[in-house]
Amino acid sequence: MCVNTLDRIYSEDKIAFQKERYAKAAAEFEKLFKTAPSRFFSAPGRSEIGGNHTDHNHGRVLAAGVSLDVIAAVIPTDDGVIQVKSEGFPMDTVDISDLEVHKEEENTSAALIRGVAAGFSERGHKIGGFKAYTTSNVLKGSGLSSSAAFEVLIGTILSGLYNNHEVSAVETAQISQYAENVFFGKPSGLMDQMASSVGGFITIDFNDPENPVIESIDFDFAKSGHSLCIVDTKGNHADLTPEYAAVPAEMKQIANYFCRDYLREISKSDIMDNIAVLRKKYGDRAVLRALHFMDDNERVEKESQALKNGCFDRFLQLIKESGRSSFMYLQNVYASSAPNEQGLSTALYIAEQILAGEGAFRVHGGGFAGTIQAFVPSHKLEKFRTEMESVFGESSCYVLSIRPVGGTEVLL
């Protein structure tokens, strides 16, 4: 059964804080619904660790659940209605007798709730009503995927309340992706939901996207002597859609030259043997992005093996290599359409100066604006956080750990 205690989910120094947080959620639930909650659930945010822009071309990724999460105080009901009040947002009310797509619900949390319930039902799992109060510290825009955490939370609740926790973490992730794609209206890969649902370090191989190969990696990050820091440079994501869209499009142009749909279907030597004609036909950036894919896709395997072997220094070296490849070849650290806005480049430079050969740093997630990721040794953590926040503002540096547990019911 997918039930975990606080000390299994959170680090020892956070237990008192989490007890207070769950107690506050219970109090808010009781104030709202005039009864006490009977169950508690949690789902973490996620961080992409390796494989930058590889998933959309059927590549490999290394991801991890992180210590920020969305939690829910819950009580089951027999009225066939799901009511979810998320802190700071209006109440969502979804009648699960209607599991059709509602066009007017696109881009809303109600769409995600209805979509997850529909996914459970279509796969033959039981569904039912419940009331929930949720609160999240997976901040929106942080690159930690708050939407995936919410989807996985709803799926974990339905699995726990009505299916005796027998819906697997992998299937919960797949249902969550379905809800986001079909009901919410956002085309997304499976990495975010899978990392949130499974927890810990995981590799995902998307060679067959319908049947991704997921492997959990047994590595105790808490003993590494490092913290995972995500620095929000407060960059403006507006008008960046063409920049993001160009990455998979240009990669697929190179694959199409070889009569293939995705780069995973060709080899690095295919590109190198034809580089002159590819440069002329598609331009240098498309070629460089394809070569980044080849190298970063292989790098995921090496990063995974380093963790399995307990070689953390080797792992950090590979993270730095990935970061350099993203900057030089993938070219997603700043937007070519806005060369004066280079917050990510600035953050990477500051990280390099502070870490001075220790730890590792790289662009985080899709890039162009937003966040960088750094593995910071404990003795440099305070300096790292202070200097980053002096440049990018208070609370711009999130200090995280890798969470060993994915979506789960919480036994208080």
Tab-separated table of C-alpha atoms in Angstrom:
chain	number	residue	atom	x	y	z
A	1	MET	CA	0.000	0.000	0.000
A	2	CYS	CA	1.186	3.503	-0.838
A	3	VAL	CA	1.079	4.953	2.681
A	4	ASN	CA	4.045	6.722	4.258
A	5	THR	CA	4.791	8.505	7.501
A	6	LEU	CA	6.140	12.041	7.742
A	7	ASP	CA	9.651	10.880	8.610
A	8	ARG	CA	9.749	8.753	5.447
A	9	ILE	CA	8.601	11.612	3.210
A	10	TYR	CA	10.415	14.612	4.687
A	11	SER	CA	13.909	15.244	6.033
A	12	GLU	CA	14.359	15.216	9.797
A	13	ASP	CA	14.826	18.983	10.056
A	14	LYS	CA	11.445	19.585	8.337
A	15	ILE	CA	9.232	17.275	10.430
A	16	ALA	CA	8.087	19.939	12.918
A	17	PHE	CA	7.271	22.338	10.073
A	18	GLN	CA	5.333	19.673	8.209
A	19	LYS	CA	3.321	18.661	11.299
A	20	GLU	CA	2.249	22.281	11.664
A	21	ARG	CA	1.492	22.527	7.938
A	22	TYR	CA	-0.750	19.443	7.958
A	23	ALA	CA	-2.474	20.671	11.116
A	24	LYS	CA	-3.237	23.990	9.444
A	25	ALA	CA	-4.603	22.187	6.384
A	26	ALA	CA	-6.862	20.105	8.634
A	27	ALA	CA	-8.082	23.244	10.413
A	28	GLU	CA	-8.846	24.976	7.108
A	29	PHE	CA	-10.682	21.860	5.907
A	30	GLU	CA	-12.830	21.809	9.045
A	31	LYS	CA	-13.566	25.521	8.775
A	32	LEU	CA	-14.627	25.049	5.146
A	33	PHE	CA	-16.569	21.789	5.285
A	34	LYS	CA	-17.723	21.795	8.944
A	35	THR	CA	-16.226	18.373	9.620
A	36	ALA	CA	-12.764	16.986	10.250
A	37	PRO	CA	-10.736	15.375	7.438
A	38	SER	CA	-10.126	11.637	7.719
A	39	ARG	CA	-7.222	11.164	5.273
A	40	PHE	CA	-4.154	13.092	4.078
A	41	PHE	CA	-2.267	12.875	0.767
A	42	SER	CA	0.829	14.412	-0.815
A	43	ALA	CA	2.469	14.654	-4.256
A	44	PRO	CA	5.851	16.277	-4.939
A	45	GLY	CA	7.098	18.713	-7.522
A	46	ARG	CA	9.825	17.496	-9.827
A	47	SER	CA	13.140	18.571	-11.242
A	48	GLU	CA	14.635	17.564	-14.569
A	49	ILE	CA	18.159	16.442	-13.726
A	50	GLY	CA	19.462	15.175	-17.070
A	51	GLY	CA	18.341	15.014	-20.675
A	52	ASN	CA	17.574	18.610	-21.625
A	53	HIS	CA	15.033	18.735	-24.467
A	54	THR	CA	15.439	15.028	-25.221
A	55	ASP	CA	11.985	13.659	-24.390
A	56	HIS	CA	10.154	15.190	-27.382
A	57	ASN	CA	12.474	13.319	-29.741
A	58	HIS	CA	11.899	9.987	-27.957
A	59	GLY	CA	15.060	10.265	-25.867
A	60	ARG	CA	15.978	9.526	-22.266
A	61	VAL	CA	15.602	11.777	-19.227
A	62	LEU	CA	16.768	11.675	-15.636
A	63	ALA	CA	14.325	13.321	-13.252
A	64	ALA	CA	13.571	13.405	-9.542
A	65	GLY	CA	10.782	14.196	-7.131
A	66	VAL	CA	11.727	17.102	-4.869
A	67	SER	CA	10.958	18.176	-1.325
A	68	LEU	CA	8.319	20.767	-2.255
A	69	ASP	CA	4.845	19.276	-2.530
A	70	VAL	CA	1.119	19.800	-2.665
A	71	ILE	CA	-0.807	18.250	0.234
A	72	ALA	CA	-4.497	17.550	0.741
A	73	ALA	CA	-6.774	17.018	3.711
A	74	VAL	CA	-9.573	14.743	2.454
A	75	ILE	CA	-12.804	13.005	3.328
A	76	PRO	CA	-14.650	10.599	0.965
A	77	THR	CA	-18.284	11.279	0.091
A	78	ASP	CA	-21.061	9.181	-1.455
A	79	ASP	CA	-22.619	11.936	-3.599
A	80	GLY	CA	-20.498	11.438	-6.728
A	81	VAL	CA	-19.098	14.960	-6.510
A	82	ILE	CA	-15.470	16.005	-6.104
A	83	GLN	CA	-14.963	19.312	-4.320
A	84	VAL	CA	-11.433	20.696	-4.122
A	85	LYS	CA	-10.571	24.005	-2.481
A	86	SER	CA	-6.970	24.930	-3.168
A	87	GLU	CA	-5.451	27.636	-0.987
A	88	GLY	CA	-5.765	30.993	-2.716
A	89	PHE	CA	-8.156	29.745	-5.408
A	90	PRO	CA	-11.936	29.322	-5.774
A	91	MET	CA	-13.602	25.999	-5.023
A	92	ASP	CA	-13.666	23.466	-7.870
A	93	THR	CA	-16.793	21.294	-8.005
A	94	VAL	CA	-16.862	18.385	-10.444
A	95	ASP	CA	-19.799	15.983	-10.846
A	96	ILE	CA	-18.178	12.694	-11.862
A	97	SER	CA	-21.360	11.427	-13.495
A	98	ASP	CA	-20.224	13.675	-16.373
A	99	LEU	CA	-16.746	12.705	-17.566
A	100	GLU	CA	-16.856	14.342	-20.987
A	101	VAL	CA	-14.399	17.039	-22.031
A	102	HIS	CA	-15.744	20.501	-21.216
A	103	LYS	CA	-14.284	23.032	-23.636
A	104	GLU	CA	-15.067	25.894	-21.271
A	105	GLU	CA	-12.944	24.217	-18.561
A	106	GLU	CA	-9.723	24.225	-20.595
A	107	ASN	CA	-6.733	25.560	-18.645
A	108	THR	CA	-8.510	25.155	-15.297
A	109	SER	CA	-7.928	22.861	-12.341
A	110	ALA	CA	-11.514	21.580	-12.723
A	111	ALA	CA	-10.453	20.166	-16.116
A	112	LEU	CA	-7.576	18.305	-14.473
A	113	ILE	CA	-9.867	16.845	-11.799
A	114	ARG	CA	-12.465	15.721	-14.351
A	115	GLY	CA	-9.727	14.380	-16.630
A	116	VAL	CA	-8.078	12.286	-13.922
A	117	ALA	CA	-11.465	10.868	-12.875
A	118	ALA	CA	-12.230	10.090	-16.531
A	119	GLY	CA	-8.866	8.392	-16.976
A	120	PHE	CA	-9.472	6.195	-13.933
A	121	SER	CA	-12.934	5.246	-15.162
A	122	GLU	CA	-11.804	4.486	-18.729
A	123	ARG	CA	-9.107	2.149	-17.396
A	124	GLY	CA	-11.617	0.241	-15.284
A	125	HIS	CA	-10.714	1.699	-11.889
A	126	LYS	CA	-13.255	2.796	-9.306
A	127	ILE	CA	-13.989	6.460	-8.733
A	128	GLY	CA	-16.062	8.324	-6.178
A	129	GLY	CA	-16.656	11.705	-4.609
A	130	PHE	CA	-14.547	13.450	-2.017
A	131	LYS	CA	-13.972	16.811	-0.410
A	132	ALA	CA	-10.418	18.150	-0.231
A	133	TYR	CA	-8.508	21.195	0.916
A	134	THR	CA	-5.085	21.533	-0.710
A	135	THR	CA	-2.084	23.738	-0.080
A	136	SER	CA	1.093	23.793	-2.146
A	137	ASN	CA	4.627	25.074	-1.812
A	138	VAL	CA	5.463	23.982	-5.386
A	139	LEU	CA	5.515	27.540	-6.648
A	140	LYS	CA	4.079	28.265	-10.081
A	141	GLY	CA	6.676	29.307	-12.636
A	142	SER	CA	9.499	27.705	-10.660
A	143	GLY	CA	10.080	24.995	-13.254
A	144	LEU	CA	9.136	22.348	-10.665
A	145	SER	CA	5.822	21.453	-12.327
A	146	SER	CA	3.054	22.392	-9.916
A	147	SER	CA	0.387	21.214	-12.384
A	148	ALA	CA	1.799	17.672	-12.533
A	149	ALA	CA	1.934	17.530	-8.735
A	150	PHE	CA	-1.750	18.524	-8.567
A	151	GLU	CA	-2.763	15.917	-11.160
A	152	VAL	CA	-0.818	13.181	-9.389
A	153	LEU	CA	-2.349	14.253	-6.068
A	154	ILE	CA	-5.895	13.805	-7.434
A	155	GLY	CA	-4.947	10.407	-8.870
A	156	THR	CA	-3.323	9.322	-5.612
A	157	ILE	CA	-6.467	10.309	-3.694
A	158	LEU	CA	-8.716	8.287	-6.028
A	159	SER	CA	-6.337	5.320	-5.830
A	160	GLY	CA	-6.269	5.491	-2.034
A	161	LEU	CA	-9.942	6.131	-1.358
A	162	TYR	CA	-11.490	3.787	-3.919
A	163	ASN	CA	-8.852	1.349	-5.198
A	164	ASN	CA	-6.941	0.305	-2.092
A	165	HIS	CA	-3.814	2.028	-3.504
A	166	GLU	CA	-3.653	-0.608	-6.256
A	167	VAL	CA	-3.328	1.842	-9.168
A	168	SER	CA	0.413	1.904	-9.825
A	169	ALA	CA	2.519	5.049	-9.748
A	170	VAL	CA	3.242	4.611	-13.468
A	171	GLU	CA	-0.425	4.322	-14.385
A	172	THR	CA	-1.309	7.292	-12.165
A	173	ALA	CA	1.264	9.323	-14.098
A	174	GLN	CA	-0.144	8.195	-17.449
A	175	ILE	CA	-3.676	9.121	-16.383
A	176	SER	CA	-2.417	12.499	-15.183
A	177	GLN	CA	-0.782	13.172	-18.544
A	178	TYR	CA	-4.035	12.190	-20.271
A	179	ALA	CA	-5.938	14.699	-18.129
A	180	GLU	CA	-3.491	17.465	-19.005
A	181	ASN	CA	-3.426	16.668	-22.728
A	182	VAL	CA	-7.098	15.976	-23.382
A	183	PHE	CA	-9.069	17.896	-20.723
A	184	PHE	CA	-6.740	20.764	-19.770
A	185	GLY	CA	-5.674	21.256	-23.394
A	186	LYS	CA	-1.903	21.310	-22.950
A	187	PRO	CA	0.297	18.963	-25.006
A	188	SER	CA	2.941	17.717	-22.569
A	189	GLY	CA	5.275	14.771	-22.234
A	190	LEU	CA	5.167	12.236	-19.434
A	191	MET	CA	8.301	13.231	-17.518
A	192	ASP	CA	6.689	15.688	-15.093
A	193	GLN	CA	3.897	13.374	-13.997
A	194	MET	CA	6.152	10.326	-13.792
A	195	ALA	CA	8.748	12.014	-11.584
A	196	SER	CA	6.024	13.302	-9.251
A	197	SER	CA	4.204	9.978	-9.078
A	198	VAL	CA	7.226	7.685	-8.638
A	199	GLY	CA	9.555	9.906	-6.560
A	200	GLY	CA	13.293	9.657	-6.000
A	201	PHE	CA	15.685	9.603	-8.951
A	202	ILE	CA	14.191	7.959	-12.040
A	203	THR	CA	15.222	7.484	-15.634
A	204	ILE	CA	12.588	7.389	-18.355
A	205	ASP	CA	13.300	6.077	-21.838
A	206	PHE	CA	10.763	7.395	-24.354
A	207	ASN	CA	11.953	5.272	-27.274
A	208	ASP	CA	8.406	3.856	-27.321
A	209	PRO	CA	6.326	6.732	-25.885
A	210	GLU	CA	3.284	4.495	-25.443
A	211	ASN	CA	5.343	2.173	-23.258
A	212	PRO	CA	8.094	4.264	-21.644
A	213	VAL	CA	10.724	2.329	-19.714
A	214	ILE	CA	10.991	3.685	-16.174
A	215	GLU	CA	13.758	2.779	-13.769
A	216	SER	CA	14.084	3.952	-10.177
A	217	ILE	CA	17.627	4.629	-8.977
A	218	ASP	CA	18.518	3.778	-5.412
A	219	PHE	CA	20.688	6.713	-4.339
A	220	ASP	CA	20.503	8.476	-0.971
A	221	PHE	CA	20.899	12.123	-1.930
A	222	ALA	CA	20.682	13.185	1.720
A	223	LYS	CA	24.142	11.687	2.277
A	224	SER	CA	25.762	13.484	-0.679
A	225	GLY	CA	26.684	16.615	1.270
A	226	HIS	CA	24.887	18.770	-1.321
A	227	SER	CA	21.616	20.618	-1.701
A	228	LEU	CA	19.660	20.970	-4.912
A	229	CYS	CA	19.091	24.680	-5.539
A	230	ILE	CA	16.671	26.086	-8.095
A	231	VAL	CA	17.241	29.774	-8.812
A	232	ASP	CA	14.332	31.729	-10.283
A	233	THR	CA	15.793	34.559	-12.347
A	234	LYS	CA	12.306	36.109	-12.705
A	235	GLY	CA	12.633	36.132	-16.480
A	236	ASN	CA	9.653	37.006	-18.637
A	237	HIS	CA	8.142	33.944	-20.356
A	238	ALA	CA	5.830	36.064	-22.538
A	239	ASP	CA	6.301	35.716	-26.286
A	240	LEU	CA	8.722	32.804	-25.902
A	241	THR	CA	6.466	30.171	-27.465
A	242	PRO	CA	8.251	30.407	-30.855
A	243	GLU	CA	11.630	29.889	-29.115
A	244	TYR	CA	10.409	26.729	-27.356
A	245	ALA	CA	8.637	25.423	-30.452
A	246	ALA	CA	11.750	25.846	-32.594
A	247	VAL	CA	13.755	23.326	-30.548
A	248	PRO	CA	11.770	20.149	-31.369
A	249	ALA	CA	10.962	21.459	-34.837
A	250	GLU	CA	14.627	21.943	-35.758
A	251	MET	CA	15.624	18.601	-34.261
A	252	LYS	CA	12.925	16.867	-36.275
A	253	GLN	CA	14.111	18.593	-39.466
A	254	ILE	CA	17.403	16.766	-39.101
A	255	ALA	CA	15.604	13.463	-38.484
A	256	ASN	CA	13.354	14.078	-41.505
A	257	TYR	CA	16.384	14.347	-43.776
A	258	PHE	CA	16.985	10.659	-43.035
A	259	CYS	CA	13.273	9.870	-43.566
A	260	ARG	CA	12.722	9.493	-39.830
A	261	ASP	CA	10.346	11.358	-37.529
A	262	TYR	CA	12.542	11.617	-34.430
A	263	LEU	CA	16.256	11.928	-33.695
A	264	ARG	CA	16.165	8.763	-31.579
A	265	GLU	CA	15.729	6.848	-34.853
A	266	ILE	CA	19.097	7.972	-36.258
A	267	SER	CA	22.680	7.998	-34.976
A	268	LYS	CA	25.258	10.656	-34.245
A	269	SER	CA	27.415	9.284	-37.051
A	270	ASP	CA	24.512	9.830	-39.471
A	271	ILE	CA	24.676	13.532	-38.626
A	272	MET	CA	28.459	13.814	-38.657
A	273	ASP	CA	28.769	11.962	-41.969
A	274	ASN	CA	26.300	14.377	-43.574
A	275	ILE	CA	27.066	17.547	-41.642
A	276	ALA	CA	28.038	19.661	-44.643
A	277	VAL	CA	24.765	19.126	-46.485
A	278	LEU	CA	22.726	19.382	-43.249
A	279	ARG	CA	24.300	22.762	-42.422
A	280	LYS	CA	23.505	24.046	-45.885
A	281	LYS	CA	19.935	22.725	-45.904
A	282	TYR	CA	18.798	23.482	-42.328
A	283	GLY	CA	21.354	25.884	-40.837
A	284	ASP	CA	23.945	25.462	-38.124
A	285	ARG	CA	21.588	25.804	-35.146
A	286	ALA	CA	19.437	22.856	-36.181
A	287	VAL	CA	22.540	20.706	-36.614
A	288	LEU	CA	23.980	21.760	-33.247
A	289	ARG	CA	20.684	21.080	-31.487
A	290	ALA	CA	20.565	17.611	-33.012
A	291	LEU	CA	24.128	16.926	-31.845
A	292	HIS	CA	23.187	18.125	-28.346
A	293	PHE	CA	20.342	15.612	-28.361
A	294	MET	CA	22.703	12.791	-29.263
A	295	ASP	CA	25.187	13.636	-26.523
A	296	ASP	CA	22.689	14.467	-23.767
A	297	ASN	CA	20.656	11.359	-24.529
A	298	GLU	CA	23.753	9.215	-23.965
A	299	ARG	CA	24.732	11.324	-20.970
A	300	VAL	CA	21.554	10.292	-19.123
A	301	GLU	CA	22.786	6.692	-19.141
A	302	LYS	CA	26.145	7.788	-17.753
A	303	GLU	CA	24.524	9.957	-15.053
A	304	SER	CA	22.292	7.073	-14.036
A	305	GLN	CA	25.222	4.677	-13.836
A	306	ALA	CA	27.246	7.140	-11.759
A	307	LEU	CA	24.428	7.351	-9.200
A	308	LYS	CA	23.990	3.574	-9.124
A	309	ASN	CA	27.719	3.184	-8.456
A	310	GLY	CA	27.707	5.867	-5.778
A	311	CYS	CA	30.120	8.021	-7.835
A	312	PHE	CA	28.639	11.425	-7.014
A	313	ASP	CA	31.667	13.390	-8.223
A	314	ARG	CA	31.333	11.728	-11.631
A	315	PHE	CA	27.619	12.548	-11.617
A	316	LEU	CA	28.388	16.231	-10.931
A	317	GLN	CA	30.899	16.309	-13.772
A	318	LEU	CA	28.258	14.977	-16.158
A	319	ILE	CA	25.730	17.588	-14.977
A	320	LYS	CA	28.250	20.324	-15.803
A	321	GLU	CA	28.859	18.771	-19.225
A	322	SER	CA	25.106	18.787	-19.862
A	323	GLY	CA	24.939	22.442	-18.856
A	324	ARG	CA	27.712	23.406	-21.254
A	325	SER	CA	26.033	21.469	-24.057
A	326	SER	CA	22.715	23.238	-23.422
A	327	PHE	CA	24.399	26.644	-23.529
A	328	MET	CA	26.676	26.057	-26.535
A	329	TYR	CA	24.762	23.648	-28.748
A	330	LEU	CA	21.102	23.474	-27.693
A	331	GLN	CA	21.220	27.256	-27.198
A	332	ASN	CA	18.256	27.549	-24.828
A	333	VAL	CA	19.833	29.761	-22.170
A	334	TYR	CA	18.540	33.014	-23.642
A	335	ALA	CA	16.125	33.891	-26.404
A	336	SER	CA	17.656	34.926	-29.702
A	337	SER	CA	14.710	37.321	-30.038
A	338	ALA	CA	15.650	39.125	-26.793
A	339	PRO	CA	19.457	39.172	-26.497
A	340	ASN	CA	19.418	41.933	-23.856
A	341	GLU	CA	17.574	39.684	-21.389
A	342	GLN	CA	20.039	37.083	-20.166
A	343	GLY	CA	19.093	36.338	-16.569
A	344	LEU	CA	19.929	32.653	-16.920
A	345	SER	CA	23.393	33.430	-18.289
A	346	THR	CA	23.974	35.820	-15.404
A	347	ALA	CA	22.856	33.228	-12.840
A	348	LEU	CA	25.105	30.577	-14.410
A	349	TYR	CA	28.094	32.940	-14.246
A	350	ILE	CA	27.431	33.739	-10.575
A	351	ALA	CA	27.064	30.014	-9.819
A	352	GLU	CA	30.363	29.277	-11.514
A	353	GLN	CA	32.122	31.978	-9.496
A	354	ILE	CA	30.736	30.828	-6.143
A	355	LEU	CA	31.153	27.097	-6.696
A	356	ALA	CA	34.665	27.493	-8.113
A	357	GLY	CA	34.968	23.953	-9.420
A	358	GLU	CA	32.782	22.300	-6.774
A	359	GLY	CA	29.194	21.124	-7.235
A	360	ALA	CA	27.486	21.591	-10.596
A	361	PHE	CA	25.111	23.958	-12.378
A	362	ARG	CA	23.018	24.048	-15.551
A	363	VAL	CA	19.914	25.532	-17.144
A	364	HIS	CA	16.768	24.006	-15.664
A	365	GLY	CA	13.914	22.716	-17.774
A	366	GLY	CA	12.879	24.313	-21.052
A	367	GLY	CA	15.175	27.310	-20.691
A	368	PHE	CA	15.187	30.757	-22.373
A	369	ALA	CA	13.900	32.333	-19.142
A	370	GLY	CA	13.051	31.084	-15.687
A	371	THR	CA	15.365	28.919	-13.638
A	372	ILE	CA	18.807	27.386	-13.306
A	373	GLN	CA	19.651	24.304	-11.269
A	374	ALA	CA	22.693	23.880	-9.039
A	375	PHE	CA	24.050	21.140	-6.807
A	376	VAL	CA	25.657	23.138	-4.008
A	377	PRO	CA	27.987	21.672	-1.347
A	378	SER	CA	26.791	22.301	2.205
A	379	HIS	CA	29.672	24.616	3.160
A	380	LYS	CA	28.826	26.981	0.290
A	381	LEU	CA	25.042	26.879	0.555
A	382	GLU	CA	24.517	30.054	2.588
A	383	LYS	CA	26.871	32.088	0.393
A	384	PHE	CA	25.202	30.708	-2.734
A	385	ARG	CA	21.706	31.573	-1.549
A	386	THR	CA	22.671	35.026	-0.254
A	387	GLU	CA	24.436	36.085	-3.436
A	388	MET	CA	21.737	34.751	-5.750
A	389	GLU	CA	18.995	36.514	-3.799
A	390	SER	CA	20.968	39.761	-3.771
A	391	VAL	CA	20.747	39.701	-7.578
A	392	PHE	CA	17.373	38.068	-8.279
A	393	GLY	CA	15.406	39.022	-5.185
A	394	GLU	CA	14.276	37.548	-1.903
A	395	SER	CA	13.124	33.900	-2.041
A	396	SER	CA	14.464	33.455	-5.572
A	397	CYS	CA	16.708	30.563	-4.472
A	398	TYR	CA	14.831	27.415	-3.500
A	399	VAL	CA	16.896	24.994	-1.432
A	400	LEU	CA	15.574	21.477	-2.023
A	401	SER	CA	16.346	17.848	-1.438
A	402	ILE	CA	15.428	14.788	-3.492
A	403	ARG	CA	12.308	13.210	-2.075
A	404	PRO	CA	12.402	9.394	-1.930
A	405	VAL	CA	8.615	9.067	-2.074
A	406	GLY	CA	6.255	10.049	-4.909
A	407	GLY	CA	2.480	10.509	-4.661
A	408	THR	CA	1.357	8.951	-1.393
A	409	GLU	CA	-1.172	8.823	1.378
A	410	VAL	CA	0.314	10.328	4.540
A	411	LEU	CA	-0.091	8.639	7.895
A	412	LEU	CA	0.152	11.354	10.548
